[in-house]
mmCIF file of C-alpha atoms (C1' of nucleotides) in Angstrom:
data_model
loop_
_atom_site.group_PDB
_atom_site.id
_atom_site.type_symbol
_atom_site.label_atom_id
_atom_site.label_comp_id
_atom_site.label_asym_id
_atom_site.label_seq_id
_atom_site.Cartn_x
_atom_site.Cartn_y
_atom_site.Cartn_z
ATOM 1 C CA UNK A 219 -110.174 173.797 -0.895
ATOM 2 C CA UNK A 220 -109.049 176.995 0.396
ATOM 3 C CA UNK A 221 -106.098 178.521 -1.116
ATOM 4 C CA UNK A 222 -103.357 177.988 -3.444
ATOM 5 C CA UNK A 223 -99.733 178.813 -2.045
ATOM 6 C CA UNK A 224 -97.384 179.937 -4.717
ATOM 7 C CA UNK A 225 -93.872 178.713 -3.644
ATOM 8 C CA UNK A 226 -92.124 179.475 -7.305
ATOM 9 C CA UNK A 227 -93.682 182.890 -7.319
ATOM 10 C CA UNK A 228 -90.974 184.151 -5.922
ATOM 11 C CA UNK A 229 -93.759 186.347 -3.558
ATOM 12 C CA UNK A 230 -92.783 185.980 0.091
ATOM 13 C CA UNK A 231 -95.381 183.237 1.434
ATOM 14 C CA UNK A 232 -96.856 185.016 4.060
ATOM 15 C CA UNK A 233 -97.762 187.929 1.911
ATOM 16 C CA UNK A 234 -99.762 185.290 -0.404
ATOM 17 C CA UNK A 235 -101.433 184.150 3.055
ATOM 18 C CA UNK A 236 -102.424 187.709 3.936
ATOM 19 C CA UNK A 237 -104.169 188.147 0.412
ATOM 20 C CA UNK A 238 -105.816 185.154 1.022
ATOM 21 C CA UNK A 239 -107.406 186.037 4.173
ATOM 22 C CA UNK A 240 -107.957 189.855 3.016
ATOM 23 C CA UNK A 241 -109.739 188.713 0.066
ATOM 24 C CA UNK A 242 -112.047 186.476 2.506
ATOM 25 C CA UNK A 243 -112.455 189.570 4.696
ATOM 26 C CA UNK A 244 -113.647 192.056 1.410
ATOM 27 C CA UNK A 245 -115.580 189.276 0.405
ATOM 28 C CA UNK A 246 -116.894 188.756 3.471
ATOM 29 C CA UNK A 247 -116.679 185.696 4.678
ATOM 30 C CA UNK A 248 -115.014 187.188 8.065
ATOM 31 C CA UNK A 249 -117.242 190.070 9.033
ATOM 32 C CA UNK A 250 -116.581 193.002 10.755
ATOM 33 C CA UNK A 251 -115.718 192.195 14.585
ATOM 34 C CA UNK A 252 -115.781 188.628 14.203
ATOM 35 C CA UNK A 253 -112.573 186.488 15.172
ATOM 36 C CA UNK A 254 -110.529 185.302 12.783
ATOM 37 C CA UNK A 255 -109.517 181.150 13.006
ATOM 38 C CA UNK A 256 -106.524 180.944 15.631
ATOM 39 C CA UNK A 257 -102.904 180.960 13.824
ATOM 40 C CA UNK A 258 -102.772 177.363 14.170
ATOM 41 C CA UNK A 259 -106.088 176.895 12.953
ATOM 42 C CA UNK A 260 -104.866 179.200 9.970
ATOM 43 C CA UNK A 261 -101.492 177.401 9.701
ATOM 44 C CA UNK A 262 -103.464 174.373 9.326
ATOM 45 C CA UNK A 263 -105.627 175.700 6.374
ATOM 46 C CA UNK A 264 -102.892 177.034 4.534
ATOM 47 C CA UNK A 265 -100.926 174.484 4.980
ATOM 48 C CA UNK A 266 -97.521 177.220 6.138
ATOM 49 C CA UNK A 267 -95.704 177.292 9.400
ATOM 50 C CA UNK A 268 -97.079 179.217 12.177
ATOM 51 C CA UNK A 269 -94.121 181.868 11.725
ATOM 52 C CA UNK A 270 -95.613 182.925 8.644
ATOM 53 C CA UNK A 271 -99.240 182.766 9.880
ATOM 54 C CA UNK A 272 -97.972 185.455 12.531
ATOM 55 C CA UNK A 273 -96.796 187.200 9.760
ATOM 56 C CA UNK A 274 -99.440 187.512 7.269
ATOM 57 C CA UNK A 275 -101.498 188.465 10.547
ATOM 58 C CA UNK A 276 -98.863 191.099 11.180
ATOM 59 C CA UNK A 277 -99.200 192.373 7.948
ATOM 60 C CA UNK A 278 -102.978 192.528 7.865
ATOM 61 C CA UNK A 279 -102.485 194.585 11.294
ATOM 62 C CA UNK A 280 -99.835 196.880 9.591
ATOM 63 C CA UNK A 281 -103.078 197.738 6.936
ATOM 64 C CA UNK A 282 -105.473 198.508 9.395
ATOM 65 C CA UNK A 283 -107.835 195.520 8.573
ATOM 66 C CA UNK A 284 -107.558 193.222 11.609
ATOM 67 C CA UNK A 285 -106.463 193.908 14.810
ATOM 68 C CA UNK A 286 -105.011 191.183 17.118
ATOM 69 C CA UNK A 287 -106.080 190.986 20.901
ATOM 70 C CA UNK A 288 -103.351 189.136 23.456
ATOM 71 C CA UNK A 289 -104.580 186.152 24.411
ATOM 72 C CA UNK A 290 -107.603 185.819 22.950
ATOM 73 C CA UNK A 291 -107.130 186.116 19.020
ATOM 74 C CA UNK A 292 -106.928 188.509 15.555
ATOM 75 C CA UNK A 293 -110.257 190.622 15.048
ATOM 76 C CA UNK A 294 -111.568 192.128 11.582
ATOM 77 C CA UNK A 295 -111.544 196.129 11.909
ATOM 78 C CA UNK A 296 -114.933 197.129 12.777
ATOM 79 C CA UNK A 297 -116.057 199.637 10.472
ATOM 80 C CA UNK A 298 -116.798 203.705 11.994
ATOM 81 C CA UNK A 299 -118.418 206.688 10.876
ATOM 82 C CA UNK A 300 -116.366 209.289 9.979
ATOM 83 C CA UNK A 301 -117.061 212.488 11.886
ATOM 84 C CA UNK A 302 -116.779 215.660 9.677
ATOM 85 C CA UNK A 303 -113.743 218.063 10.556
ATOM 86 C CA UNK A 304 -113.447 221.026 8.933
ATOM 87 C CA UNK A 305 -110.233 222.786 7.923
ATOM 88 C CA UNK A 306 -110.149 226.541 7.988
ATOM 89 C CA UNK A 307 -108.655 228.032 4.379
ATOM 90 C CA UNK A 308 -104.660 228.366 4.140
ATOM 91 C CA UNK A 309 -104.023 225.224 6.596
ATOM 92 C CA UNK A 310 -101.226 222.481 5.859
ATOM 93 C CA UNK A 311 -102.601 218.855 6.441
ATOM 94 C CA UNK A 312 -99.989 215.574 6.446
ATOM 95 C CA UNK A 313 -100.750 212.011 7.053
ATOM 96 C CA UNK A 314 -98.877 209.475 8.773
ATOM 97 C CA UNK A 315 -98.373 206.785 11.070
ATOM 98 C CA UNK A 316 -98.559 207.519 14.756
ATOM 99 C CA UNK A 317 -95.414 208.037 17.219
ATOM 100 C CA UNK A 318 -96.258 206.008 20.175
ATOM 101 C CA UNK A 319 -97.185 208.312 22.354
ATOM 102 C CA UNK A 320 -99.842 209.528 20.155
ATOM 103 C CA UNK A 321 -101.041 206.085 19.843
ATOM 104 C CA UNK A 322 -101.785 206.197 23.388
ATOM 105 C CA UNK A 323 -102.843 209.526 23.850
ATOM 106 C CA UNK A 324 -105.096 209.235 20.660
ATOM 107 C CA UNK A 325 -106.687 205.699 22.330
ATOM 108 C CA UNK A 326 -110.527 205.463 23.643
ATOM 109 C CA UNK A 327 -110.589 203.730 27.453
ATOM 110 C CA UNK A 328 -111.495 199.892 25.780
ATOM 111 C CA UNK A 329 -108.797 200.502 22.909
ATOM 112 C CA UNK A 330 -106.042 201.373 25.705
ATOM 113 C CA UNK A 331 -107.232 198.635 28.270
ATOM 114 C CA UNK A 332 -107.321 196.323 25.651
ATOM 115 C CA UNK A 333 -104.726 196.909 23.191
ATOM 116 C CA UNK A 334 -102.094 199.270 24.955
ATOM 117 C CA UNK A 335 -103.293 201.744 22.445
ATOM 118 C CA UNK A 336 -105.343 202.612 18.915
ATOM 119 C CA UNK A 337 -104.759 199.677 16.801
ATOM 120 C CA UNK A 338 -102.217 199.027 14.252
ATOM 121 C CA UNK A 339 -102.339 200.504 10.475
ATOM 122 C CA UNK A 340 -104.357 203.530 11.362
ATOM 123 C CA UNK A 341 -102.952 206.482 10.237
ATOM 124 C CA UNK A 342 -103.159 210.310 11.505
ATOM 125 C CA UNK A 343 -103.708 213.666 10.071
ATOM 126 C CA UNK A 344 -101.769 216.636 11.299
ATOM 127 C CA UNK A 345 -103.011 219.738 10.920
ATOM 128 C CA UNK A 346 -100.944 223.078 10.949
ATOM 129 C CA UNK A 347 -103.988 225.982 11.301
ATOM 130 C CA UNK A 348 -102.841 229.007 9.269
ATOM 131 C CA UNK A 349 -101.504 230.927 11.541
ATOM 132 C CA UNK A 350 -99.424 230.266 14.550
ATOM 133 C CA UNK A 351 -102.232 227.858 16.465
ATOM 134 C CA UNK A 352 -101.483 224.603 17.676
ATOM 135 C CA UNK A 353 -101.501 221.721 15.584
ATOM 136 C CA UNK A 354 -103.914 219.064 15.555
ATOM 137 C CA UNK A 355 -103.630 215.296 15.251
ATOM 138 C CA UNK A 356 -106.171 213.444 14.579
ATOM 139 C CA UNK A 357 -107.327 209.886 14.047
ATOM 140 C CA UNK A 358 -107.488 208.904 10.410
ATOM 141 C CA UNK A 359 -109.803 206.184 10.540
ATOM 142 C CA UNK A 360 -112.577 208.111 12.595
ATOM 143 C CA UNK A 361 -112.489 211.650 11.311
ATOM 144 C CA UNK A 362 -112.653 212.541 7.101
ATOM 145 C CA UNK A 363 -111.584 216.315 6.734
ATOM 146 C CA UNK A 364 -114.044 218.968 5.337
ATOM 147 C CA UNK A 365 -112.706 221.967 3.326
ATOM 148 C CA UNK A 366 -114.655 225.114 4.102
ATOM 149 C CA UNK A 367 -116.384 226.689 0.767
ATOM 150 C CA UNK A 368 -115.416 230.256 0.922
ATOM 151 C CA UNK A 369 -117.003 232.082 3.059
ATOM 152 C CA UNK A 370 -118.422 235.576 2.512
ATOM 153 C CA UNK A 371 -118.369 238.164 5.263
ATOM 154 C CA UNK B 180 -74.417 198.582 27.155
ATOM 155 C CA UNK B 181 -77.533 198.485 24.848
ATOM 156 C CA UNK B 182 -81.445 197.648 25.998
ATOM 157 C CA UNK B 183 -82.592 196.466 29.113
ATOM 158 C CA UNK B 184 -85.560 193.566 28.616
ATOM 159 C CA UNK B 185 -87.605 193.979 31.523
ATOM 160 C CA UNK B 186 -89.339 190.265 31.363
ATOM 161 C CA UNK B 187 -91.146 191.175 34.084
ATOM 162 C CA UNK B 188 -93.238 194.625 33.307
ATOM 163 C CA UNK B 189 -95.922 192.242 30.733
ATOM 164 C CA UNK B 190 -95.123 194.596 28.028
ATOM 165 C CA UNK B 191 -94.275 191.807 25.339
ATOM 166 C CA UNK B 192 -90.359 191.598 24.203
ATOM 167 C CA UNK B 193 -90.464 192.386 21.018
ATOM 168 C CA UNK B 194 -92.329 195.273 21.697
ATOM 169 C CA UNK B 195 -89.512 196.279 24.076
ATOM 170 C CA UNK B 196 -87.523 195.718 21.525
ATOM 171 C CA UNK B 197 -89.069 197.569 18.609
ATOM 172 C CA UNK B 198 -88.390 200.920 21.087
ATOM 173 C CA UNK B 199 -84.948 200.081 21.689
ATOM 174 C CA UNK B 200 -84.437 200.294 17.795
ATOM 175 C CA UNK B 201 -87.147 203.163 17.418
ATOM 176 C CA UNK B 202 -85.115 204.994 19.894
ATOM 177 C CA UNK B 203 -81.800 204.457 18.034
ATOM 178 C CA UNK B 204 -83.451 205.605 15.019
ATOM 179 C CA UNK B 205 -85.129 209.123 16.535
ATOM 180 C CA UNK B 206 -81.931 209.441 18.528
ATOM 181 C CA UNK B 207 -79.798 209.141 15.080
ATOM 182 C CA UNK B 208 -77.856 206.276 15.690
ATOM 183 C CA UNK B 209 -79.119 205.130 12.843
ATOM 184 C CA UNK B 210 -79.186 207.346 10.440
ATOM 185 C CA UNK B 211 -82.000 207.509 7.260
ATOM 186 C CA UNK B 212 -80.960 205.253 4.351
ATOM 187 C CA UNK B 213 -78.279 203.624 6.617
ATOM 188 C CA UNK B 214 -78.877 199.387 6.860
ATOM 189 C CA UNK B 215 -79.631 197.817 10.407
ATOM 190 C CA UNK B 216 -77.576 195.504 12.087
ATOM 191 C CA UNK B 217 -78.986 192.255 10.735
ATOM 192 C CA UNK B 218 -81.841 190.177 12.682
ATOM 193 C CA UNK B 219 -78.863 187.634 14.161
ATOM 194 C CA UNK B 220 -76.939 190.585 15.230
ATOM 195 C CA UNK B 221 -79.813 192.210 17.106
ATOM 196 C CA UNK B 222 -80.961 189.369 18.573
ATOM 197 C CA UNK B 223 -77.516 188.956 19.852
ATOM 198 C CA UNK B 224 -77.596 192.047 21.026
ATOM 199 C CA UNK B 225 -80.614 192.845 22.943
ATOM 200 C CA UNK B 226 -80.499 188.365 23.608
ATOM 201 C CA UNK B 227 -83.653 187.316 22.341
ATOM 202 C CA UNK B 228 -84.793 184.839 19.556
ATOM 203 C CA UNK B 229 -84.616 186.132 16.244
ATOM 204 C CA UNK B 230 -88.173 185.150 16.311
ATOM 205 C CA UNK B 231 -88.908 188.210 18.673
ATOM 206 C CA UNK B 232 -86.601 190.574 17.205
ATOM 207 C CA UNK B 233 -88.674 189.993 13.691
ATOM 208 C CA UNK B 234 -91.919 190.416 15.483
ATOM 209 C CA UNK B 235 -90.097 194.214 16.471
ATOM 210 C CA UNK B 236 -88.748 194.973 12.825
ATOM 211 C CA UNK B 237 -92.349 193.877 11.734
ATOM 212 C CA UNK B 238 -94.054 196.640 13.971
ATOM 213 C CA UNK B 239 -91.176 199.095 12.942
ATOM 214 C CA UNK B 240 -92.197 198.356 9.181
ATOM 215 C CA UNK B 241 -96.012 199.079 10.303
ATOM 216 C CA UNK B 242 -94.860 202.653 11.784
ATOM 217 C CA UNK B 243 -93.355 203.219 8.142
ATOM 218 C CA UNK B 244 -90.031 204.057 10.859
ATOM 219 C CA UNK B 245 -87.594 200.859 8.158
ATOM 220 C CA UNK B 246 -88.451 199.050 5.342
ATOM 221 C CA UNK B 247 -86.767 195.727 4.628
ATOM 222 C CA UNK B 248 -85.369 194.131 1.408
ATOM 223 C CA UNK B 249 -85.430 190.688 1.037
ATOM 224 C CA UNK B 250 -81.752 188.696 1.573
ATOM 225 C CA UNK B 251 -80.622 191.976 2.297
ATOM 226 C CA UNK B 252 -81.554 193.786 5.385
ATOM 227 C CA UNK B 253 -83.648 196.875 6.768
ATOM 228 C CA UNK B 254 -83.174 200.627 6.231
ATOM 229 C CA UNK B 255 -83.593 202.881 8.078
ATOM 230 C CA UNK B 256 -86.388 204.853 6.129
ATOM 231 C CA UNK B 257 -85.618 207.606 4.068
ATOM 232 C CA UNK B 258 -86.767 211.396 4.624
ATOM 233 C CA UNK B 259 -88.516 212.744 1.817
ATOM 234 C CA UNK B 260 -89.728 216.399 0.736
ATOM 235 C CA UNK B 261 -93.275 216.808 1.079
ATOM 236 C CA UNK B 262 -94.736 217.846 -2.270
ATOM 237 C CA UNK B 263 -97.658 220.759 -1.863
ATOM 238 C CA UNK B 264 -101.062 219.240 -3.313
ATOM 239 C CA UNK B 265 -103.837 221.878 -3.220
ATOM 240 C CA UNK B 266 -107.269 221.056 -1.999
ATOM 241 C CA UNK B 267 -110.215 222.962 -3.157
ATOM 242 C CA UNK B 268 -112.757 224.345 -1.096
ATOM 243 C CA UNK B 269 -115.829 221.933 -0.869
ATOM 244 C CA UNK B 270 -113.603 219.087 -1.229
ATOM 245 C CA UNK B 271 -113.694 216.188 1.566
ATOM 246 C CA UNK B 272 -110.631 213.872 2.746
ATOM 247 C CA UNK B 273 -109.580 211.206 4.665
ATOM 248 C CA UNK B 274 -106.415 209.296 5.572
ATOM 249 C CA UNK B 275 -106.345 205.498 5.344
ATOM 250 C CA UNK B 276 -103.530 202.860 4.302
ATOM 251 C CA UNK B 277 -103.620 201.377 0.800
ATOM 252 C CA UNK B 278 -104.753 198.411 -0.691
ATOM 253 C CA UNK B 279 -102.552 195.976 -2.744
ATOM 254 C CA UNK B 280 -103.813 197.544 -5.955
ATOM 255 C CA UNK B 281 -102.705 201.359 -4.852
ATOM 256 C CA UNK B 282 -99.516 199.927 -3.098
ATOM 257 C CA UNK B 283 -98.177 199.012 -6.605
ATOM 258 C CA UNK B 284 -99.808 201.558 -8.672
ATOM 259 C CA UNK B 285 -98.399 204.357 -6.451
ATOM 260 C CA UNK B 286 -94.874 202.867 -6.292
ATOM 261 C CA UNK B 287 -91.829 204.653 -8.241
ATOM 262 C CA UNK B 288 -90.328 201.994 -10.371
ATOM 263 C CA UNK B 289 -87.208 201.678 -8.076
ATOM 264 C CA UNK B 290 -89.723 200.266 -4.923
ATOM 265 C CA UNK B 291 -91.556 198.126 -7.148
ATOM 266 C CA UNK B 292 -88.454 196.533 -8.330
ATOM 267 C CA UNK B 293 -86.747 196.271 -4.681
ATOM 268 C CA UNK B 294 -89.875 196.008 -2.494
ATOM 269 C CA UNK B 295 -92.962 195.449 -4.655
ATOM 270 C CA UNK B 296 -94.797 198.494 -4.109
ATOM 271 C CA UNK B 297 -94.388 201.073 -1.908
ATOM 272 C CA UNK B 298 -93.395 200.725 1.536
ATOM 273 C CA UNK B 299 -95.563 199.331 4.757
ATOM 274 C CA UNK B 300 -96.268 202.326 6.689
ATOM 275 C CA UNK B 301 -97.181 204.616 4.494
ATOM 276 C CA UNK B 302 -100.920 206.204 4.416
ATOM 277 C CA UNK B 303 -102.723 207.518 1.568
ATOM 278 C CA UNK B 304 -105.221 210.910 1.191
ATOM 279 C CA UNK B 305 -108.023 209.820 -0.231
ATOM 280 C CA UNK B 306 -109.291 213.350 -1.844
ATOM 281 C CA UNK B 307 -113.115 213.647 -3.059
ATOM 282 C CA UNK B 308 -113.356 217.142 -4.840
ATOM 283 C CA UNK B 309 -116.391 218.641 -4.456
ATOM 284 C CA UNK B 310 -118.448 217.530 -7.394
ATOM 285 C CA UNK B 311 -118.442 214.535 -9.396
ATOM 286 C CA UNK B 312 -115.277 214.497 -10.108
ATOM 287 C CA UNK B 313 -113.094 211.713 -9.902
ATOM 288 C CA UNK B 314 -111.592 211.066 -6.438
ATOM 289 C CA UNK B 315 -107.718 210.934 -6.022
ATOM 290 C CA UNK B 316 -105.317 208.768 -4.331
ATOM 291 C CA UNK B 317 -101.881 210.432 -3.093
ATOM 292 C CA UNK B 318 -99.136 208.965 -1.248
ATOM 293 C CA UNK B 319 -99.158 210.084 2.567
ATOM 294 C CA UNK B 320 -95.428 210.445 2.975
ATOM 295 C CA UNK B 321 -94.753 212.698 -0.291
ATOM 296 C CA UNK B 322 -97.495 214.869 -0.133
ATOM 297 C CA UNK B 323 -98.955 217.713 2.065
ATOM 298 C CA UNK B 324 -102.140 219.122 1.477
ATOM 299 C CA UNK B 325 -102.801 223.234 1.406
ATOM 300 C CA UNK B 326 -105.956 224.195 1.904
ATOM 301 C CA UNK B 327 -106.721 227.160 -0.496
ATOM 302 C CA UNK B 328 -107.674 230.333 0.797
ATOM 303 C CA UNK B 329 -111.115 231.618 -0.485
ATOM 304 C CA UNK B 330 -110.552 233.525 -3.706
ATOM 305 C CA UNK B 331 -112.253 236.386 -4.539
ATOM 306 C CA UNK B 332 -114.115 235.795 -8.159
ATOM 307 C "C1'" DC C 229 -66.742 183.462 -13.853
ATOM 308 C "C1'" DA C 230 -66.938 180.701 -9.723
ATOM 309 C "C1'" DT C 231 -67.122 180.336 -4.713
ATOM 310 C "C1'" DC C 232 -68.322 181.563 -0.198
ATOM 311 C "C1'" DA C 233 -70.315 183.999 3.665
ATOM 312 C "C1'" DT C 234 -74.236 186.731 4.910
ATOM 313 C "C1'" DT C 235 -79.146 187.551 5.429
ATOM 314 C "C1'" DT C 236 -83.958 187.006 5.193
ATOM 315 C "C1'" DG C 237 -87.796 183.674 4.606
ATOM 316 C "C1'" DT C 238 -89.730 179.571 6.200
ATOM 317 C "C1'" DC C 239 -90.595 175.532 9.050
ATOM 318 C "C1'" DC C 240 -90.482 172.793 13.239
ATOM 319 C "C1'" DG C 241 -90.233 171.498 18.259
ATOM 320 C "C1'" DT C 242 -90.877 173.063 22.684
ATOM 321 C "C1'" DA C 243 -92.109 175.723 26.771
ATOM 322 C "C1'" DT C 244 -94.825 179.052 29.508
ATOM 323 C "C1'" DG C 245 -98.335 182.122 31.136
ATOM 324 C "C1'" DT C 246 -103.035 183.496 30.777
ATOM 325 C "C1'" DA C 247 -107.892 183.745 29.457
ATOM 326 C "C1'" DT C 248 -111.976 181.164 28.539
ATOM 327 C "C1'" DT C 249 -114.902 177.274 29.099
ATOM 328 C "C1'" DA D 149 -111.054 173.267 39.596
ATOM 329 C "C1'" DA D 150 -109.555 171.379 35.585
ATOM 330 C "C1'" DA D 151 -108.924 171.346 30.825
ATOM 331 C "C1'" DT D 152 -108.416 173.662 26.665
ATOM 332 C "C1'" DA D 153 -107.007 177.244 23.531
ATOM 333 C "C1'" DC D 154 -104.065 180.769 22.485
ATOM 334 C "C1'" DA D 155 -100.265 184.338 22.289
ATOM 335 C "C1'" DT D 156 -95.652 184.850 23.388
ATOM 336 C "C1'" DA D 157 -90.952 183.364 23.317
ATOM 337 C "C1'" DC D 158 -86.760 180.521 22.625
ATOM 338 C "C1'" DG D 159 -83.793 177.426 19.759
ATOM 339 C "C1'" DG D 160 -82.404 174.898 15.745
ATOM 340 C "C1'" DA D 161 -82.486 174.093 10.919
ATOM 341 C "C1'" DC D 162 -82.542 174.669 5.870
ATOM 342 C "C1'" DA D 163 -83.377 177.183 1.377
ATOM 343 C "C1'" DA D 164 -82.634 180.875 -1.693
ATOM 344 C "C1'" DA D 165 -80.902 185.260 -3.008
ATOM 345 C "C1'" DT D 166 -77.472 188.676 -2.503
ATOM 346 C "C1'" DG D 167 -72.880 190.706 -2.306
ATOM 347 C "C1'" DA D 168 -68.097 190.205 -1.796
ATOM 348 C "C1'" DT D 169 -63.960 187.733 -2.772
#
DNA sequence: CATCATTTGTCCGTATGTATT
DNA sequence: AAATACATACGGACAAATGAT
């Protein structure tokens, strides 16, 4: 039923996994915070090796649309609000991928009890404020930036 | 000389692992661009299973810190300029990683032909400009946003 | 042009510790 | 308490593509 694997396509097995279970997760079949089949159950269903269920799983951590709990099993992202942040005129925003400390220091209580951290595949903005303020960091996947309309004083 | 694997601390291996090699690469021992020692070699090295030393490059990939190449190894990734992208005032933006689609369509033609799209690791701005104008998609790691200062019309 | 060694991708068997039931 | 389910980790093995010889 489930799933056609590709093994002349030359595409790397456990990427064609990962699309599989994305697509089920946009379609969704897994919903937000429910847990995903085990790897073996997913091994199983696929009909791959467990090494590339791991993987695909790895993969769908690295995008920010599971995240994987020790012991107990992979997750779909719950979805958040976005809180509004506004940017003050003549600031410098990047995005990337967290250093590991920020990962920690950027974690609520539950993330950092339960995952060491703020998941996998979520990105941060760093802000450099005009002037010579302190930059920001922020979490991408809970803040969306707002750009101040000019202001007239 | 390299790595000690504290079995004992419950922080898993590979993860141990995957700051080993993060260190090397902050530290400049490996330098951007330059290959890693392949997965045999570093599981040789740090003795573990090449099982647990892909689990590491796999969570390196997700920080966007290496990107591998099929049959032929991982590099060390590659420090770009940051091209300034202007942002007007009104507009709103958030940071997120890609999906398959924008993974290829935002891809120079050299990483689709030797990875398939651009890189793991890398976030996107997702730009809304203030009215109804179309929303934009730009690569995290080649762009950084200025915020315009209010201009006087 | 042909051959060979290297390297990642994939699969399998097994073991262990832990959380849940 | 006991059993089950699961993530983590090790080892061996082979295929296919690459690069060097």
């Amino acid at each position: 039923m489930c799933a056609v694997i590709d093994y002349s396509s030359g595409v790397p097995v456990y990427r064609q996994v990962a699309n599989a279970i994305r697509d089920d997760i946009t379609a969704g079949r897994y919903r937000p915070g429910a847990w995903l089949p085990s790897e073996a159950q997913l091994a199983q269903m696929y009909e791959v090796g467990r090494d590339t269920v791991r993987e695909a799983l790895a993969y769908l951590r690295a995008e920010g649309k599971i995240t994987t709990v020790r012991k107990r099993g992979s997750m779909v992202a719950a979805e958040v609000t976005r809180e509004a942040h506004h940017v003050p005129p003549g600031a410098r925003v990047i995005a990337r991928m967290p250093t590991p400390d920020e990962r920690r220091d950027l974690a609520t209580s539950v993330e950092l009890r339960e995952f060491g951290g703020i998941p996998e595949g979520v990105p941060v903005f760093e802000i450099f404020p005009g002037a010579r303020k302190h930059r920001k960091v922020l979490r991408g996947d809970q803040v969306e930036l707002v750009i101040d309309p000019p202001e007239n004083k």
